Amino acid sequence: MPDNILRFLKGKKDYISGQEISSALGITRAAVWKKIRLLRSKGFIIAASPSKGYRLVSSPDLSIDEIRANVVGSFWRQVLFYEQLESTNETATSLSVDKDIEGGVVILTDAQSRGKGRLGRAWVSPPGSNIYMSIILKPELSPKDSTLLTLLAAVASATALRKASGLAISIKWPNDLMIADKKTGGILTEVRFEPDKIKVAVIGIGINVNIEKKDFPDEIKNIATSLKEETGQSYARSNIIVLLLKEIEAWYKLLMKKGRGPLLEEWNELSSTIGKRVTVSSGKEVFAGKAEGIDEEGLLIIRLQSGALKKVSAGDVTILK
Ligand code: BTN
């Protein structure tokens, strides 16, 4: 695995000699050269000079080696990559059920042929531009707390995207990642339960990174956006994935240590729904009111026009201007 060599090259702005790499990694100079060739075959541009050694010039937009080198450890145990899948959530579910895979596994793909959205919808998943990722977690949480995982993924995603792009990404309840009134990402959490605890949670995250408006299907052209559409700039997906996995790890550890308080507080901070007049469509019901907040389990609390409070567990929210 060329992971360590990558970490080395990334840490240096200037050339680093083959001898230095070989002593630090405890491998021969021929082995160093072999790893450099392997990295080049995966799209890394590495300059080589007989007198000065090697220098990393640029990394590919989506590099599994780079992601692994930055995140794999005691929390994220494995990062699995597939060129194309039907759906990363489906693959994560079968791995966790059939193979009884451990928690802390990440499934990534470049394209999905049957990407799944919330409420039975499809998730547009063309190759070469976006992030499609599912993570498998096995938290010590009771079934009623499983919605916290979705809130956690939303907070982590909004924070990572803010860091990567500088854009004011917000969360529209329950877990849409928004730039102003357009959606740039979504989260689909699927949980299996044991009688009194979560058996396994699969959290699927889709983020529109470099897709352009012309490539969205007509029906979502006016309601969807991407980081590139908003800033005119392309983003390295690997960087965003690393930021995202680090945020998820940090929020997960905080949740386990300090309970739900800090997470709910941050969700409220990032939310574009709370305090607004909204209409909610939940099942066959449609009603209007003011979004007052979320409760301890992440349900949306609406103050109806009659003054009564109503809690919503699933549905679509439209924010009224
Ligand atoms: C939504 O409707 O807002 C949720 C969208 C979730 C999409 C992601 S893409 C990766 C993962 N695999 C899927 O099939 N869906 C989720």
mmCIF file of C-alpha atoms and ligand atoms in Angstrom:
data_model
loop_
_atom_site.group_PDB
_atom_site.id
_atom_site.type_symbol
_atom_site.label_atom_id
_atom_site.label_comp_id
_atom_site.label_asym_id
_atom_site.label_seq_id
_atom_site.Cartn_x
_atom_site.Cartn_y
_atom_site.Cartn_z
ATOM 1 C CA MET A 1 0.000 0.000 0.000
ATOM 2 C CA PRO A 2 1.522 3.333 -0.941
ATOM 3 C CA ASP A 3 -0.339 5.105 1.926
ATOM 4 C CA ASN A 4 2.690 6.034 4.014
ATOM 5 C CA ILE A 5 4.669 7.308 1.086
ATOM 6 C CA LEU A 6 1.745 9.536 0.152
ATOM 7 C CA ARG A 7 1.575 10.947 3.665
ATOM 8 C CA PHE A 8 5.287 11.674 3.372
ATOM 9 C CA LEU A 9 5.063 13.397 0.017
ATOM 10 C CA LYS A 10 2.033 15.434 1.098
ATOM 11 C CA GLY A 11 3.875 16.694 4.152
ATOM 12 C CA LYS A 12 6.732 18.183 2.064
ATOM 13 C CA LYS A 13 6.507 21.197 -0.194
ATOM 14 C CA ASP A 14 9.924 20.548 -1.687
ATOM 15 C CA TYR A 15 11.672 17.486 -3.104
ATOM 16 C CA ILE A 16 12.401 14.597 -0.771
ATOM 17 C CA SER A 17 15.170 12.163 -1.591
ATOM 18 C CA GLY A 18 14.536 8.508 -2.347
ATOM 19 C CA GLN A 19 17.072 7.675 0.368
ATOM 20 C CA GLU A 20 15.144 9.663 2.980
ATOM 21 C CA ILE A 21 11.876 7.948 2.071
ATOM 22 C CA SER A 22 13.483 4.533 2.013
ATOM 23 C CA SER A 23 15.043 4.925 5.495
ATOM 24 C CA ALA A 24 11.890 6.401 7.020
ATOM 25 C CA LEU A 25 9.638 3.657 5.664
ATOM 26 C CA GLY A 26 12.179 0.873 6.109
ATOM 27 C CA ILE A 27 11.963 -0.233 2.469
ATOM 28 C CA THR A 28 14.487 -0.409 -0.354
ATOM 29 C CA ARG A 29 14.894 2.402 -2.875
ATOM 30 C CA ALA A 30 13.626 0.023 -5.558
ATOM 31 C CA ALA A 31 10.472 -0.460 -3.486
ATOM 32 C CA VAL A 32 10.109 3.335 -3.193
ATOM 33 C CA TRP A 33 10.293 3.644 -6.965
ATOM 34 C CA LYS A 34 7.684 0.889 -7.375
ATOM 35 C CA LYS A 35 5.270 2.739 -5.055
ATOM 36 C CA ILE A 36 5.860 6.007 -6.910
ATOM 37 C CA ARG A 37 4.996 4.258 -10.188
ATOM 38 C CA LEU A 38 1.835 2.814 -8.626
ATOM 39 C CA LEU A 39 0.744 6.264 -7.426
ATOM 40 C CA ARG A 40 1.392 7.729 -10.870
ATOM 41 C CA SER A 41 -0.766 5.009 -12.417
ATOM 42 C CA LYS A 42 -3.577 6.193 -10.141
ATOM 43 C CA GLY A 43 -3.408 9.770 -11.365
ATOM 44 C CA PHE A 44 -0.910 11.366 -8.956
ATOM 45 C CA ILE A 45 1.539 13.667 -10.716
ATOM 46 C CA ILE A 46 4.930 13.137 -9.069
ATOM 47 C CA ALA A 47 8.032 14.921 -10.275
ATOM 48 C CA ALA A 48 11.260 12.903 -10.071
ATOM 49 C CA SER A 49 14.772 14.318 -10.243
ATOM 50 C CA PRO A 50 17.930 12.149 -10.048
ATOM 51 C CA SER A 51 19.652 14.699 -7.808
ATOM 52 C CA LYS A 52 16.739 15.899 -5.645
ATOM 53 C CA GLY A 53 14.326 12.959 -5.360
ATOM 54 C CA TYR A 54 10.529 13.146 -5.585
ATOM 55 C CA ARG A 55 7.886 15.863 -5.254
ATOM 56 C CA LEU A 56 4.118 15.516 -5.296
ATOM 57 C CA VAL A 57 2.799 17.973 -7.860
ATOM 58 C CA SER A 58 -0.923 17.156 -7.824
ATOM 59 C CA SER A 59 -3.381 14.534 -6.658
ATOM 60 C CA PRO A 60 -6.334 13.085 -8.582
ATOM 61 C CA ASP A 61 -9.756 14.463 -7.685
ATOM 62 C CA LEU A 62 -10.886 11.177 -6.135
ATOM 63 C CA SER A 63 -8.089 9.080 -4.696
ATOM 64 C CA ILE A 64 -8.852 6.203 -2.434
ATOM 65 C CA ASP A 65 -5.194 5.980 -1.367
ATOM 66 C CA GLU A 66 -5.268 9.573 -0.219
ATOM 67 C CA ILE A 67 -8.498 9.059 1.726
ATOM 68 C CA ARG A 68 -7.161 5.909 3.377
ATOM 69 C CA ALA A 69 -3.844 7.566 4.232
ATOM 70 C CA ASN A 70 -5.695 10.359 6.032
ATOM 71 C CA VAL A 71 -8.453 8.572 7.890
ATOM 72 C CA VAL A 72 -7.894 4.848 8.407
ATOM 73 C CA GLY A 73 -7.032 4.078 12.021
ATOM 74 C CA SER A 74 -8.798 2.991 15.164
ATOM 75 C CA PHE A 75 -12.131 4.636 14.241
ATOM 76 C CA TRP A 76 -12.404 4.278 10.452
ATOM 77 C CA ARG A 77 -11.224 0.708 9.999
ATOM 78 C CA GLN A 78 -11.709 0.236 6.279
ATOM 79 C CA VAL A 79 -12.495 2.377 3.256
ATOM 80 C CA LEU A 80 -13.866 0.308 0.360
ATOM 81 C CA PHE A 81 -14.056 1.770 -3.136
ATOM 82 C CA TYR A 82 -16.029 0.578 -6.172
ATOM 83 C CA GLU A 83 -16.029 2.187 -9.644
ATOM 84 C CA GLN A 84 -19.807 1.829 -9.836
ATOM 85 C CA LEU A 85 -22.545 0.389 -7.616
ATOM 86 C CA GLU A 86 -26.322 0.246 -7.677
ATOM 87 C CA SER A 87 -26.348 2.052 -4.333
ATOM 88 C CA THR A 88 -23.705 2.396 -1.626
ATOM 89 C CA ASN A 89 -26.461 1.994 0.998
ATOM 90 C CA GLU A 90 -27.451 -1.356 -0.545
ATOM 91 C CA THR A 91 -23.834 -2.571 -0.598
ATOM 92 C CA ALA A 92 -23.279 -1.393 2.980
ATOM 93 C CA THR A 93 -26.452 -3.155 4.107
ATOM 94 C CA SER A 94 -25.525 -6.453 2.465
ATOM 95 C CA LEU A 95 -21.975 -6.287 3.844
ATOM 96 C CA SER A 96 -23.258 -5.617 7.341
ATOM 97 C CA VAL A 97 -25.911 -8.333 7.197
ATOM 98 C CA ASP A 98 -24.264 -11.110 5.137
ATOM 99 C CA LYS A 99 -20.697 -10.606 6.265
ATOM 100 C CA ASP A 100 -21.444 -9.246 9.730
ATOM 101 C CA ILE A 101 -18.895 -6.531 8.999
ATOM 102 C CA GLU A 102 -17.550 -4.380 11.872
ATOM 103 C CA GLY A 103 -18.535 -0.760 12.530
ATOM 104 C CA GLY A 104 -16.320 2.005 11.114
ATOM 105 C CA VAL A 105 -16.426 0.852 7.480
ATOM 106 C CA VAL A 106 -16.852 3.348 4.632
ATOM 107 C CA ILE A 107 -18.222 2.424 1.195
ATOM 108 C CA LEU A 108 -17.477 4.819 -1.648
ATOM 109 C CA THR A 109 -18.299 4.771 -5.318
ATOM 110 C CA ASP A 110 -17.841 7.054 -8.314
ATOM 111 C CA ALA A 111 -21.331 6.402 -9.732
ATOM 112 C CA GLN A 112 -24.625 4.760 -8.737
ATOM 113 C CA SER A 113 -27.068 3.129 -11.136
ATOM 114 C CA ARG A 114 -29.911 3.094 -8.587
ATOM 115 C CA GLY A 115 -29.020 5.767 -6.034
ATOM 116 C CA LYS A 116 -31.709 5.975 -3.360
ATOM 117 C CA GLY A 117 -33.128 9.184 -1.920
ATOM 118 C CA ARG A 118 -35.530 9.742 0.968
ATOM 119 C CA LEU A 119 -39.192 8.762 0.727
ATOM 120 C CA GLY A 120 -38.550 6.225 -2.050
ATOM 121 C CA ARG A 121 -37.113 8.795 -4.472
ATOM 122 C CA ALA A 122 -34.132 8.273 -6.788
ATOM 123 C CA TRP A 123 -30.810 10.070 -6.174
ATOM 124 C CA VAL A 124 -29.156 11.388 -9.347
ATOM 125 C CA SER A 125 -25.684 9.768 -9.349
ATOM 126 C CA PRO A 126 -23.630 10.332 -12.531
ATOM 127 C CA PRO A 127 -19.889 9.432 -12.602
ATOM 128 C CA GLY A 128 -16.897 11.723 -12.256
ATOM 129 C CA SER A 129 -18.382 14.570 -10.263
ATOM 130 C CA ASN A 130 -20.076 13.881 -6.927
ATOM 131 C CA ILE A 131 -19.740 12.080 -3.610
ATOM 132 C CA TYR A 132 -21.725 8.913 -2.938
ATOM 133 C CA MET A 133 -20.753 7.371 0.366
ATOM 134 C CA SER A 134 -22.239 5.099 3.020
ATOM 135 C CA ILE A 135 -20.807 4.448 6.446
ATOM 136 C CA ILE A 136 -21.498 1.480 8.684
ATOM 137 C CA LEU A 137 -21.709 2.228 12.404
ATOM 138 C CA LYS A 138 -22.590 0.011 15.338
ATOM 139 C CA PRO A 139 -23.249 2.506 18.110
ATOM 140 C CA GLU A 140 -24.308 1.714 21.662
ATOM 141 C CA LEU A 141 -27.571 3.615 21.295
ATOM 142 C CA SER A 142 -31.167 2.698 21.978
ATOM 143 C CA PRO A 143 -33.498 2.391 18.948
ATOM 144 C CA LYS A 144 -35.331 5.631 19.797
ATOM 145 C CA ASP A 145 -32.040 7.535 19.544
ATOM 146 C CA SER A 146 -31.278 6.409 16.004
ATOM 147 C CA THR A 147 -32.422 9.772 14.542
ATOM 148 C CA LEU A 148 -29.449 11.328 16.343
ATOM 149 C CA LEU A 149 -27.210 9.609 13.794
ATOM 150 C CA THR A 150 -28.936 11.431 10.940
ATOM 151 C CA LEU A 151 -28.612 14.751 12.760
ATOM 152 C CA LEU A 152 -24.950 13.927 13.361
ATOM 153 C CA ALA A 153 -24.338 13.198 9.670
ATOM 154 C CA ALA A 154 -26.082 16.451 8.717
ATOM 155 C CA VAL A 155 -24.040 18.556 11.155
ATOM 156 C CA ALA A 156 -20.787 16.865 10.083
ATOM 157 C CA SER A 157 -21.594 17.287 6.370
ATOM 158 C CA ALA A 158 -22.615 20.947 6.662
ATOM 159 C CA THR A 159 -19.461 21.702 8.669
ATOM 160 C CA ALA A 160 -17.157 19.853 6.262
ATOM 161 C CA LEU A 161 -18.726 21.556 3.231
ATOM 162 C CA ARG A 162 -18.438 24.966 4.894
ATOM 163 C CA LYS A 163 -14.739 24.297 5.542
ATOM 164 C CA ALA A 164 -14.130 23.071 1.991
ATOM 165 C CA SER A 165 -16.026 25.793 0.118
ATOM 166 C CA GLY A 166 -16.544 28.748 2.448
ATOM 167 C CA LEU A 167 -20.236 28.659 1.427
ATOM 168 C CA ALA A 168 -22.980 29.157 4.031
ATOM 169 C CA ILE A 169 -24.295 25.597 3.888
ATOM 170 C CA SER A 170 -27.366 25.093 6.056
ATOM 171 C CA ILE A 171 -29.534 22.137 7.079
ATOM 172 C CA LYS A 172 -33.185 21.980 6.093
ATOM 173 C CA TRP A 173 -35.104 19.570 8.293
ATOM 174 C CA PRO A 174 -34.687 16.688 8.425
ATOM 175 C CA ASN A 175 -31.334 16.441 6.688
ATOM 176 C CA ASP A 176 -31.115 18.323 3.426
ATOM 177 C CA LEU A 177 -27.857 20.206 2.859
ATOM 178 C CA MET A 178 -28.778 23.550 1.374
ATOM 179 C CA ILE A 179 -27.111 26.534 -0.257
ATOM 180 C CA ALA A 180 -29.747 29.276 0.116
ATOM 181 C CA ASP A 181 -32.926 27.578 -1.158
ATOM 182 C CA LYS A 182 -31.240 24.919 -3.311
ATOM 183 C CA LYS A 183 -30.261 21.411 -2.267
ATOM 184 C CA THR A 184 -26.643 20.312 -2.628
ATOM 185 C CA GLY A 185 -26.727 17.137 -0.568
ATOM 186 C CA GLY A 186 -28.869 14.637 1.269
ATOM 187 C CA ILE A 187 -28.659 11.889 3.854
ATOM 188 C CA LEU A 188 -30.425 8.541 3.956
ATOM 189 C CA THR A 189 -30.066 6.587 7.186
ATOM 190 C CA GLU A 190 -31.175 2.950 7.339
ATOM 191 C CA VAL A 191 -31.064 1.236 10.713
ATOM 192 C CA ARG A 192 -31.549 -2.369 11.830
ATOM 193 C CA PHE A 193 -32.539 -2.966 15.402
ATOM 194 C CA GLU A 194 -32.165 -5.574 18.082
ATOM 195 C CA PRO A 195 -34.911 -5.531 20.742
ATOM 196 C CA ASP A 196 -33.248 -2.871 22.880
ATOM 197 C CA LYS A 197 -30.412 -1.492 20.804
ATOM 198 C CA ILE A 198 -29.230 -0.548 17.345
ATOM 199 C CA LYS A 199 -27.771 -3.558 15.551
ATOM 200 C CA VAL A 200 -26.273 -1.652 12.658
ATOM 201 C CA ALA A 201 -26.759 1.779 11.111
ATOM 202 C CA VAL A 202 -26.009 2.564 7.483
ATOM 203 C CA ILE A 203 -25.747 6.299 6.857
ATOM 204 C CA GLY A 204 -25.725 7.250 3.177
ATOM 205 C CA ILE A 205 -24.487 10.686 2.177
ATOM 206 C CA GLY A 206 -24.783 12.151 -1.316
ATOM 207 C CA ILE A 207 -23.167 15.496 -2.142
ATOM 208 C CA ASN A 208 -23.327 17.393 -5.421
ATOM 209 C CA VAL A 209 -19.759 18.595 -5.755
ATOM 210 C CA ASN A 210 -18.721 19.306 -9.356
ATOM 211 C CA ILE A 211 -21.901 18.483 -11.297
ATOM 212 C CA GLU A 212 -23.085 21.327 -13.550
ATOM 213 C CA LYS A 213 -26.653 22.592 -13.888
ATOM 214 C CA LYS A 214 -26.911 21.330 -17.481
ATOM 215 C CA ASP A 215 -26.313 17.784 -16.223
ATOM 216 C CA PHE A 216 -29.199 17.767 -13.717
ATOM 217 C CA PRO A 217 -32.422 16.209 -14.975
ATOM 218 C CA ASP A 218 -35.068 18.862 -15.817
ATOM 219 C CA GLU A 219 -37.259 18.083 -12.813
ATOM 220 C CA ILE A 220 -34.553 19.094 -10.326
ATOM 221 C CA LYS A 221 -32.721 21.796 -12.337
ATOM 222 C CA ASN A 222 -34.322 24.609 -10.348
ATOM 223 C CA ILE A 223 -34.173 23.071 -6.893
ATOM 224 C CA ALA A 224 -30.724 21.408 -6.915
ATOM 225 C CA THR A 225 -27.259 22.874 -7.001
ATOM 226 C CA SER A 226 -23.621 21.881 -6.486
ATOM 227 C CA LEU A 227 -20.556 23.474 -4.923
ATOM 228 C CA LYS A 228 -19.172 24.147 -8.407
ATOM 229 C CA GLU A 229 -22.413 25.763 -9.607
ATOM 230 C CA GLU A 230 -22.264 28.157 -6.668
ATOM 231 C CA THR A 231 -18.601 29.154 -6.792
ATOM 232 C CA GLY A 232 -17.493 28.385 -10.353
ATOM 233 C CA GLN A 233 -14.654 26.341 -8.914
ATOM 234 C CA SER A 234 -13.979 22.568 -9.037
ATOM 235 C CA TYR A 235 -13.293 20.709 -5.792
ATOM 236 C CA ALA A 236 -11.164 17.626 -5.064
ATOM 237 C CA ARG A 237 -13.637 15.043 -3.815
ATOM 238 C CA SER A 238 -10.940 13.288 -1.737
ATOM 239 C CA ASN A 239 -10.377 16.433 0.349
ATOM 240 C CA ILE A 240 -14.066 16.827 1.074
ATOM 241 C CA ILE A 241 -14.434 13.131 1.974
ATOM 242 C CA VAL A 242 -11.468 13.352 4.385
ATOM 243 C CA LEU A 243 -12.928 16.489 6.028
ATOM 244 C CA LEU A 244 -16.320 14.798 6.242
ATOM 245 C CA LEU A 245 -15.051 11.559 7.789
ATOM 246 C CA LYS A 246 -13.024 13.533 10.330
ATOM 247 C CA GLU A 247 -16.084 15.588 11.286
ATOM 248 C CA ILE A 248 -18.228 12.467 11.644
ATOM 249 C CA GLU A 249 -15.599 10.840 13.853
ATOM 250 C CA ALA A 250 -15.325 13.942 16.066
ATOM 251 C CA TRP A 251 -19.108 14.380 16.429
ATOM 252 C CA TYR A 252 -19.598 10.678 17.102
ATOM 253 C CA LYS A 253 -17.000 10.719 19.878
ATOM 254 C CA LEU A 254 -18.575 13.862 21.365
ATOM 255 C CA LEU A 255 -22.048 12.274 21.259
ATOM 256 C CA MET A 256 -20.771 9.188 23.095
ATOM 257 C CA LYS A 257 -18.925 11.288 25.680
ATOM 258 C CA LYS A 258 -21.225 14.239 26.296
ATOM 259 C CA GLY A 259 -24.645 13.007 25.133
ATOM 260 C CA ARG A 260 -26.973 14.720 22.673
ATOM 261 C CA GLY A 261 -26.774 18.313 24.018
ATOM 262 C CA PRO A 262 -23.877 19.723 21.948
ATOM 263 C CA LEU A 263 -25.107 17.966 18.781
ATOM 264 C CA LEU A 264 -28.667 19.342 19.048
ATOM 265 C CA GLU A 265 -27.263 22.783 19.769
ATOM 266 C CA GLU A 266 -25.055 22.711 16.656
ATOM 267 C CA TRP A 267 -27.882 21.315 14.502
ATOM 268 C CA ASN A 268 -30.030 24.289 15.568
ATOM 269 C CA GLU A 269 -27.178 26.658 14.823
ATOM 270 C CA LEU A 270 -26.810 25.298 11.263
ATOM 271 C CA SER A 271 -30.526 24.919 10.585
ATOM 272 C CA SER A 272 -32.347 27.087 8.052
ATOM 273 C CA THR A 273 -35.747 25.740 9.154
ATOM 274 C CA ILE A 274 -36.096 26.743 12.787
ATOM 275 C CA GLY A 275 -37.916 30.006 13.427
ATOM 276 C CA LYS A 276 -39.379 30.050 9.877
ATOM 277 C CA ARG A 277 -42.959 29.788 8.649
ATOM 278 C CA VAL A 278 -43.231 26.490 6.789
ATOM 279 C CA THR A 279 -45.602 24.092 5.133
ATOM 280 C CA VAL A 280 -45.088 20.450 5.921
ATOM 281 C CA SER A 281 -46.181 17.576 3.759
ATOM 282 C CA SER A 282 -46.125 14.371 5.755
ATOM 283 C CA GLY A 283 -47.820 11.306 4.266
ATOM 284 C CA LYS A 284 -51.246 12.495 3.065
ATOM 285 C CA GLU A 285 -51.276 15.479 5.411
ATOM 286 C CA VAL A 286 -50.225 19.002 4.468
ATOM 287 C CA PHE A 287 -50.245 21.760 7.078
ATOM 288 C CA ALA A 288 -48.689 25.149 7.758
ATOM 289 C CA GLY A 289 -47.169 26.628 10.878
ATOM 290 C CA LYS A 290 -44.009 27.947 12.448
ATOM 291 C CA ALA A 291 -41.025 25.595 12.951
ATOM 292 C CA GLU A 292 -40.309 26.041 16.661
ATOM 293 C CA GLY A 293 -37.446 23.592 17.049
ATOM 294 C CA ILE A 294 -36.561 19.913 17.220
ATOM 295 C CA ASP A 295 -37.168 17.702 20.231
ATOM 296 C CA GLU A 296 -34.672 15.413 21.989
ATOM 297 C CA GLU A 297 -35.169 12.747 19.307
ATOM 298 C CA GLY A 298 -34.900 15.078 16.321
ATOM 299 C CA LEU A 299 -38.643 15.370 15.590
ATOM 300 C CA LEU A 300 -39.674 18.740 14.145
ATOM 301 C CA ILE A 301 -41.982 20.787 16.402
ATOM 302 C CA ILE A 302 -44.508 22.930 14.524
ATOM 303 C CA ARG A 303 -46.692 25.624 16.106
ATOM 304 C CA LEU A 304 -49.942 25.376 14.131
ATOM 305 C CA GLN A 305 -52.078 28.418 13.346
ATOM 306 C CA SER A 306 -54.453 27.288 16.130
ATOM 307 C CA GLY A 307 -51.554 27.649 18.581
ATOM 308 C CA ALA A 308 -51.303 23.880 19.171
ATOM 309 C CA LEU A 309 -47.959 22.087 18.833
ATOM 310 C CA LYS A 310 -47.494 19.189 16.433
ATOM 311 C CA LYS A 311 -44.484 16.909 16.089
ATOM 312 C CA VAL A 312 -43.402 15.564 12.705
ATOM 313 C CA SER A 313 -41.202 12.499 12.251
ATOM 314 C CA ALA A 314 -40.941 12.356 8.435
ATOM 315 C CA GLY A 315 -41.902 14.531 5.520
ATOM 316 C CA ASP A 316 -40.983 17.432 3.287
ATOM 317 C CA VAL A 317 -40.702 20.980 4.541
ATOM 318 C CA THR A 318 -41.119 24.070 2.379
ATOM 319 C CA ILE A 319 -39.865 27.273 3.909
ATOM 320 C CA LEU A 320 -42.264 30.166 3.224
ATOM 321 C CA LYS A 321 -40.772 33.503 2.304
HETATM 322 C C1 BTN B 1 -32.196 12.508 0.166
HETATM 323 O O1 BTN B 1 -33.187 12.164 -0.482
HETATM 324 O O2 BTN B 1 -32.029 13.669 0.496
HETATM 325 C C2 BTN B 1 -31.172 11.476 0.598
HETATM 326 C C3 BTN B 1 -30.170 11.218 -0.475
HETATM 327 C C4 BTN B 1 -29.100 10.214 -0.090
HETATM 328 C C5 BTN B 1 -28.209 9.855 -1.260
HETATM 329 C C6 BTN B 1 -27.038 9.014 -0.847
HETATM 330 S S1 BTN B 1 -25.860 8.812 -2.136
HETATM 331 C C7 BTN B 1 -25.015 7.620 -1.191
HETATM 332 C C8 BTN B 1 -26.069 6.764 -0.512
HETATM 333 N N1 BTN B 1 -26.464 5.677 -1.382
HETATM 334 C C9 BTN B 1 -27.728 5.807 -1.793
HETATM 335 O O3 BTN B 1 -28.311 5.019 -2.563
HETATM 336 N N2 BTN B 1 -28.273 6.903 -1.255
HETATM 337 C C10 BTN B 1 -27.354 7.603 -0.392
#
